[in-house]
Coordinates of C-alpha atoms and ligand atoms in Angstrom, one line a residue:
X1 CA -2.8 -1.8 24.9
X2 CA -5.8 0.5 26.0
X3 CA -5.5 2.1 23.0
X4 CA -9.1 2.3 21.2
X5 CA -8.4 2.7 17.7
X6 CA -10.7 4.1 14.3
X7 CA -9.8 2.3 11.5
X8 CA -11.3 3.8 8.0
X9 CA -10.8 2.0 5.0
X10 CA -11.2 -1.8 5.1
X11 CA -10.4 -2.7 1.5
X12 CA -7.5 -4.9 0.3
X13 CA -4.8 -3.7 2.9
X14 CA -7.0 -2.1 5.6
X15 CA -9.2 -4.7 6.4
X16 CA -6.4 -7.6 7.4
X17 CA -4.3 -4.8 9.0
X18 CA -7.8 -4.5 11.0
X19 CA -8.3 -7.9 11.6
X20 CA -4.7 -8.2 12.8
X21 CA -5.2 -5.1 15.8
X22 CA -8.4 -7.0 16.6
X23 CA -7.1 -10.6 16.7
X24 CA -3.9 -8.3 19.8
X25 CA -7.0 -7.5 21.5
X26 CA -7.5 -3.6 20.5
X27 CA -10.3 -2.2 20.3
X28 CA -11.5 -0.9 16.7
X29 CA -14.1 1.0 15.4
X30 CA -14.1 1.1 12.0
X31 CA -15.4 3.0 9.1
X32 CA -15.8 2.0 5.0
X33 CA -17.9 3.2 2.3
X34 CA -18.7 -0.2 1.6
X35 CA -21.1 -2.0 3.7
X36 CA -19.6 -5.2 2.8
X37 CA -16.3 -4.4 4.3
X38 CA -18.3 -3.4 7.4
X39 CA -20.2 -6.4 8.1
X40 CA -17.0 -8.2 7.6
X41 CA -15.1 -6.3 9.9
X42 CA -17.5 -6.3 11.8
X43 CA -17.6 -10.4 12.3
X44 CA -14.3 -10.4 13.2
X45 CA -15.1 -8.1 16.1
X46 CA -14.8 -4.6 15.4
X47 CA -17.5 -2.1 15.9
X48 CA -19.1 -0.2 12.9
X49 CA -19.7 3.5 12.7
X50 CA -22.0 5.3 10.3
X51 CA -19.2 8.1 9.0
X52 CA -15.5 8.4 9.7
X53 CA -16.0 11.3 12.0
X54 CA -18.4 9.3 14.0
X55 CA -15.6 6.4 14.6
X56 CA -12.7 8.7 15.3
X57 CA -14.7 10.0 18.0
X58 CA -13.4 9.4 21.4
X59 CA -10.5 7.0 20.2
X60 CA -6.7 7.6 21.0
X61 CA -5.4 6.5 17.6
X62 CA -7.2 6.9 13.8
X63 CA -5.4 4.8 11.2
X64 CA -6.7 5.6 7.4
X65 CA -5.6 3.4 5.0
X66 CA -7.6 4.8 1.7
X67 CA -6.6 4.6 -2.2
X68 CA -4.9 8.1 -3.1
X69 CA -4.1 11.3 -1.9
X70 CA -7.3 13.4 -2.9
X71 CA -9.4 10.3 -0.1
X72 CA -7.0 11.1 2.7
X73 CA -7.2 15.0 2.1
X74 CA -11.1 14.9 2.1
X75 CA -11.1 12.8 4.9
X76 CA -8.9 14.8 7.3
X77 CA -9.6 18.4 5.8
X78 CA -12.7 18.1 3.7
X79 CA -15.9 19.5 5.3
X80 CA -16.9 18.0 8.7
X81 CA -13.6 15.8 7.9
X82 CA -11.6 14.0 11.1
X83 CA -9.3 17.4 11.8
X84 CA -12.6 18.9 13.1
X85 CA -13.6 16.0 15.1
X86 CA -11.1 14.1 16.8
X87 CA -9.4 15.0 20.5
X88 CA -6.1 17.1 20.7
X89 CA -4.4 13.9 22.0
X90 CA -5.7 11.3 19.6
X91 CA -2.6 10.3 17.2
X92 CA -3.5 9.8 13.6
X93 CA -2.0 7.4 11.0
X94 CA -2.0 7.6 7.9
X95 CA -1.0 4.3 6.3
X96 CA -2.5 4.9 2.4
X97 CA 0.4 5.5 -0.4
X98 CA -0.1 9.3 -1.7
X99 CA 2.0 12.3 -2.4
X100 CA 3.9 13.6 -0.1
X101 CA 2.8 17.1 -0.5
X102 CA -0.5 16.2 0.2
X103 CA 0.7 14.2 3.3
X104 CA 2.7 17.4 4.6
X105 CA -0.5 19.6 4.1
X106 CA -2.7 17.5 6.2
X107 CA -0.1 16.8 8.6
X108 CA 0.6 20.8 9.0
X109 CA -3.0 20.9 9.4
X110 CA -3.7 18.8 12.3
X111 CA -0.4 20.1 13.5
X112 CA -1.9 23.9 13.8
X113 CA -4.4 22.4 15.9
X114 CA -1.9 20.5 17.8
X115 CA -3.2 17.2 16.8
X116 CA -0.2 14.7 16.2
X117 CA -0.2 12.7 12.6
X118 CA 2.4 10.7 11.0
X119 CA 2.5 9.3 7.5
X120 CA 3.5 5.6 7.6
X121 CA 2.9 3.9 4.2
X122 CA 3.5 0.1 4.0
X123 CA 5.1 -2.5 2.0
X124 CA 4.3 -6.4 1.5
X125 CA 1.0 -6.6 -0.1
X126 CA -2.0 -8.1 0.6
X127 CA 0.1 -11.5 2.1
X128 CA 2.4 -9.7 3.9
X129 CA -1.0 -7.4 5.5
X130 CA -2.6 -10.7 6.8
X131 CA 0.6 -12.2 8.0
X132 CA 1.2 -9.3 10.6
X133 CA 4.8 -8.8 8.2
X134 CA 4.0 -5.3 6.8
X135 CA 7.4 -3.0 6.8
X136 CA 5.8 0.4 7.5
X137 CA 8.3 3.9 6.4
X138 CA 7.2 6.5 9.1
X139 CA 7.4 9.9 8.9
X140 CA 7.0 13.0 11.4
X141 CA 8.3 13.4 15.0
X142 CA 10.4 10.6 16.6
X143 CA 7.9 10.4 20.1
X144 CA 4.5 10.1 17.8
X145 CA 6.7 7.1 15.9
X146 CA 7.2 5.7 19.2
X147 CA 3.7 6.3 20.8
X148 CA 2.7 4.6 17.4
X149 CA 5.2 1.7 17.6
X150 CA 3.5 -0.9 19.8
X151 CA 0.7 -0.6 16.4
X152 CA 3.1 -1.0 13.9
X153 CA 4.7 -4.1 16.0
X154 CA 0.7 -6.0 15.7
X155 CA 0.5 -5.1 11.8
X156 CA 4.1 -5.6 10.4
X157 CA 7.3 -6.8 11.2
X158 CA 9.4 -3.7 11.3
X159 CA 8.9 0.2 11.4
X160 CA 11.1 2.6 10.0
X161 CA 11.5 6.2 10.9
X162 CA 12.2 8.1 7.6
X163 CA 12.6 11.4 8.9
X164 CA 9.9 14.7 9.4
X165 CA 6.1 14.4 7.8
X166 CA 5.6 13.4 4.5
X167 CA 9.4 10.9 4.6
X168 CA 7.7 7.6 5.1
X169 CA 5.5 8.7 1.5
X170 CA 8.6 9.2 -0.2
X171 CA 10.8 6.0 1.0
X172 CA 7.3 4.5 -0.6
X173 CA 7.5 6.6 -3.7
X174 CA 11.4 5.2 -4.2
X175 CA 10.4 1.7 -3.3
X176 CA 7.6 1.4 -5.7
X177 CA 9.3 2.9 -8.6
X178 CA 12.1 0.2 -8.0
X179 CA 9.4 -2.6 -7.6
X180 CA 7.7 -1.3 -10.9
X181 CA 10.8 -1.4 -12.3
X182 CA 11.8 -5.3 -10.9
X183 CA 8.6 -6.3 -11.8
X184 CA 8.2 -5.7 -15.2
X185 CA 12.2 -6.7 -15.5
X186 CA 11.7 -9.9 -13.8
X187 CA 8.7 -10.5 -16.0
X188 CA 10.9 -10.4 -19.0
X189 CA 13.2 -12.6 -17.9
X190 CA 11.0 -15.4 -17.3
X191 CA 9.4 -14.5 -20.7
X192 CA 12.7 -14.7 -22.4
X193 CA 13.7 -18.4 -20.3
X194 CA 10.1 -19.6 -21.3
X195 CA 10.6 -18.6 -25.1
X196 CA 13.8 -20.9 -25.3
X197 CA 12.3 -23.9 -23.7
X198 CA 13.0 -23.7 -19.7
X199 CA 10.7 -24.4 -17.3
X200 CA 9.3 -20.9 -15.3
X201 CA 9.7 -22.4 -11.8
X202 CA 13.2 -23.8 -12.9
X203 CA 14.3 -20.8 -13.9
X204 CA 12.9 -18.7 -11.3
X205 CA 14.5 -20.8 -8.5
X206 CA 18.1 -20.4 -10.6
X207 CA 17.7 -16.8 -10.7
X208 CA 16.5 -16.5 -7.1
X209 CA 19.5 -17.8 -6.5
X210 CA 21.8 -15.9 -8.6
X211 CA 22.7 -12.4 -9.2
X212 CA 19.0 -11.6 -10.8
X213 CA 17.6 -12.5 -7.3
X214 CA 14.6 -10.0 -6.1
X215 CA 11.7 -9.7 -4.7
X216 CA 9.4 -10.5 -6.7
X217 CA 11.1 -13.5 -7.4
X218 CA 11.0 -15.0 -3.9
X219 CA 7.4 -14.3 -2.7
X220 CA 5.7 -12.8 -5.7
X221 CA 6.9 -14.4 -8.8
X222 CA 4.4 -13.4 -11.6
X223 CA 4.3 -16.7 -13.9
X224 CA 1.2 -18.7 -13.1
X225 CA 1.4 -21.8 -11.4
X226 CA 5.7 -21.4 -10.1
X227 CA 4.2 -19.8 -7.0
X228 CA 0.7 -21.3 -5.2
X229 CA -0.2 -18.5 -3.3
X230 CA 1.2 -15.2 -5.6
X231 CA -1.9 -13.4 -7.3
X232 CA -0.4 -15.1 -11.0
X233 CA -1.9 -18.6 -9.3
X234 CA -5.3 -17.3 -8.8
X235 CA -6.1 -15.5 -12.0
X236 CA -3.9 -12.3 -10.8
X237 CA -6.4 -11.1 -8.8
X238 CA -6.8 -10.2 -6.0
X239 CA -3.6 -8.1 -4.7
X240 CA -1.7 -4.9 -5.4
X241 CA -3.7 -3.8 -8.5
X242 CA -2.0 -2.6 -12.0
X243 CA -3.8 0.8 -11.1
X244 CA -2.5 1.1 -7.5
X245 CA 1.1 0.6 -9.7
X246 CA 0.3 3.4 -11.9
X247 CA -0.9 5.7 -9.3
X248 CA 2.7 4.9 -7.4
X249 CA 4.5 5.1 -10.9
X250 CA 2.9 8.8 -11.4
X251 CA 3.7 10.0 -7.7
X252 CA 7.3 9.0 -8.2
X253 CA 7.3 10.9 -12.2
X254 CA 5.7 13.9 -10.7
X255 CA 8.7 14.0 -8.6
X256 CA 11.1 13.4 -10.9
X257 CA 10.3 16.0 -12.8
X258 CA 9.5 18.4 -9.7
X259 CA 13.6 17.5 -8.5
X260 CA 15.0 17.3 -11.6
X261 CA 16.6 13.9 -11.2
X262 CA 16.6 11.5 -14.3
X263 CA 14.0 8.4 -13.8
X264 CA 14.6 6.8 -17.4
X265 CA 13.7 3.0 -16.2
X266 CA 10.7 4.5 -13.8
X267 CA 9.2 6.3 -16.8
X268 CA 9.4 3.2 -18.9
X269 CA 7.8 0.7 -16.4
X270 CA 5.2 4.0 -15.8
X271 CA 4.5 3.9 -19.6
X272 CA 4.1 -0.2 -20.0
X273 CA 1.9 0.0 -16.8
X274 CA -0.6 3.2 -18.3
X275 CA -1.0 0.4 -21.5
X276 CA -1.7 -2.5 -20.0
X277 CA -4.0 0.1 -17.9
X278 CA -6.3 0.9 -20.8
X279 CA -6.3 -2.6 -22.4
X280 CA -8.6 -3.4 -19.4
X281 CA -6.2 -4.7 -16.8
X282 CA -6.4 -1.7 -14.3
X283 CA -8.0 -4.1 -11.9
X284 CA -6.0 -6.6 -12.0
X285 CA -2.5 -7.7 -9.8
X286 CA 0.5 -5.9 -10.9
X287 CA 2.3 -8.7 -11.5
X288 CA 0.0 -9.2 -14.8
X289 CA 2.7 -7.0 -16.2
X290 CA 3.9 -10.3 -17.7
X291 CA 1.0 -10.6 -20.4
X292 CA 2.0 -7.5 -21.8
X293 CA 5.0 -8.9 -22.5
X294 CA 4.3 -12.0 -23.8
X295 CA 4.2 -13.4 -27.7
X296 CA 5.4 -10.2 -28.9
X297 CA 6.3 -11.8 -32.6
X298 CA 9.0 -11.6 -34.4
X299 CA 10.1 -11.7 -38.0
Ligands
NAD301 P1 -8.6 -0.8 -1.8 O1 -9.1 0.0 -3.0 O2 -8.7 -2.3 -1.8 O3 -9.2 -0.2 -0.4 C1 -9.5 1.1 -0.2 C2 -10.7 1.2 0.7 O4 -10.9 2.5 1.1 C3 -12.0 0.7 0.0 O5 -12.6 -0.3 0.8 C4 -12.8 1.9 -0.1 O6 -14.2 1.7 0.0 C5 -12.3 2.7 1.1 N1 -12.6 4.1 1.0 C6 -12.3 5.0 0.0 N2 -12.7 6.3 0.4 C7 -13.2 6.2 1.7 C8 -13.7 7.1 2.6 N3 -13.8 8.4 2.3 N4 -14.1 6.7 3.8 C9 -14.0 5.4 4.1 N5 -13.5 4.4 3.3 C10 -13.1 4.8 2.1 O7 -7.0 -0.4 -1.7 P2 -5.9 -1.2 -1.0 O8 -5.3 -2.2 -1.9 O9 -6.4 -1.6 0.4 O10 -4.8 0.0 -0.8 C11 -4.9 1.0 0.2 C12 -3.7 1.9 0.1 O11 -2.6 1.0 0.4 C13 -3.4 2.5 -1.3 O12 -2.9 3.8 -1.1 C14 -2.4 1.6 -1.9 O13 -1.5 2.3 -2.8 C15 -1.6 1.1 -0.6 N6 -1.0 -0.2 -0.7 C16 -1.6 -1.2 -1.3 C17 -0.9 -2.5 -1.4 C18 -1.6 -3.7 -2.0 O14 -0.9 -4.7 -2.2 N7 -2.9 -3.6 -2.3 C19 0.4 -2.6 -0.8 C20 1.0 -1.5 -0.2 C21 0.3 -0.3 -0.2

């Protein structure tokens, strides 16, 4: 519990996970490029630093939870980034979803300068972030995990050690292609039920309670109005944005085609997600996959 803790990046995810390590009584020092994020942060209790170097200064754990890979490498390794100012002994997180190649190259970075990091993406969205019921996938070695655990306890409900650095991004990568994937299905179930007549939350509860039962279904169903508080109730917005999606889509194609291994449904859900992308939607939740679908006509 002595812990002090930097916290950079208080957007969508970072700023409840935040709020959460504040609320257990650590203390944070937090970074965003946004001042509004600051002040806010900042009302809840956390102190506010004027660059990320200047937080992670004197603090036993950084935890980075930033959009895509090319933020977390400029943070750690760009010039006067974190690598160059935190203490040998301060562990860093990083909990934002990018490639694992870039993950392993910052981690192999702050391991040369015997700095400990571990890559410990998360799932559960925005609702699971405030709740405390994150699931975080950890990779690196098995005592950081450890050292890190009482942290992961505050911000999610379980941890999971995925293997060496650069593990926990890919666990993420799989998971999000399959959520992608049960997503856009899901949607076009409902669409289908809808089209003949049924009732979406009618539907959605037999389904949820037969073999097409998923996720998305039981806290995230994405026809408005089935589910109060999923992002389809509140105009799909705000939560884990159609771009966010793409991004994960992309890591996991890159992959594919890096391993060789066949990704046919992956490369579909990547391809509906890049159109509903450009007709303006980037911003909005994922689950707004669903409109693409809908009132296609037929002859
Ligand atoms: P977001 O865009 O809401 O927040 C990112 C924050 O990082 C913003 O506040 C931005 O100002 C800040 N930022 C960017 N560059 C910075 C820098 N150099 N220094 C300091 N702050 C900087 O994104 P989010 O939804 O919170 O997602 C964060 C990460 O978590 C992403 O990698 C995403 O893929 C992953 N994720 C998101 C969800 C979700 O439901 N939103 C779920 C699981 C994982």
């Amino acid at each position: 519990m002595a812990e002090k803790i930097a916290f950079i990046g208080l957007g969508n995810m970072g700023a409840p996970m935040a709020n959460n390590l504040i609320e257990a009584g650590y203390a944070l020092t937090v970074f965003d490029l946004v001042q509004e994020a600051l002040e806010d942060a900042v009302a809840a209790g956390a102190q506010r630093a004027d660059s990320a170097a200047a937080a992670a200064a004197d603090v036993d754990v950084v935890i980075s939870m930033l959009p895509a890979g090319r933020h977390v490498e400029d943070l750690y390794l760009g010039s006067g980034g974190l690598l160059e100012a935190v203490d040998q002994t301060t562990l860093l997180i990083d909990s934002s979803t990018i490639d694992a190649e870039t993950s392993r190259r910052v981690a192999s970075a702050a391991g040369k300068r015997g700095v400990a990091m571990l890559d410990a993406p998360v799932s559960g969205g925005v609702n699971g972030a405030k709740a405390g019921g994150l699931t975080f996938m950890v990779g690196g070695v098995a005592e950081h995990v450890e050292r890190a655990r009482p942290l992961f306890d505050v911000m999610g409900k379980v941890a999971f050690h995925a293997g060496a650095a650069g593990a926990g991004q890919v666990a993420k990568m799989c998971n999000n292609m399959l959520l992608g994937i049960l997503m856009t299905g899901t949607s076009e179930a409902i669409n289908l039920a809808v089209a003949n007549g049924l009732d979406p939350a009618v539907v959605s509860d037999i389904m949820k309670n037969a073999s097409g039962g998923n996720w998305a279904l039981n806290v995230y169903n994405p026809y408005p109005g089935v589910m109060d508080n999923a992002p389809a109730s509140h105009g799909y917005k705000p939560g884990f944005g159609v771009d966010l999606m793409l991004k994960d889509l992309g890591l996991a194609m890159d992959s594919s085609l890096k391993n060789g291994v066949a990704t046919p449904l992956g490369s579909m859900a990547r391809s509906l997600y890049a159109v509903h992308s450009r007709a303006g939607h980037g911003g909005d939740d994922f689950s707004s996959i669903i409109n693409l679908l809908k009132g296609c006509p037929s002859d």
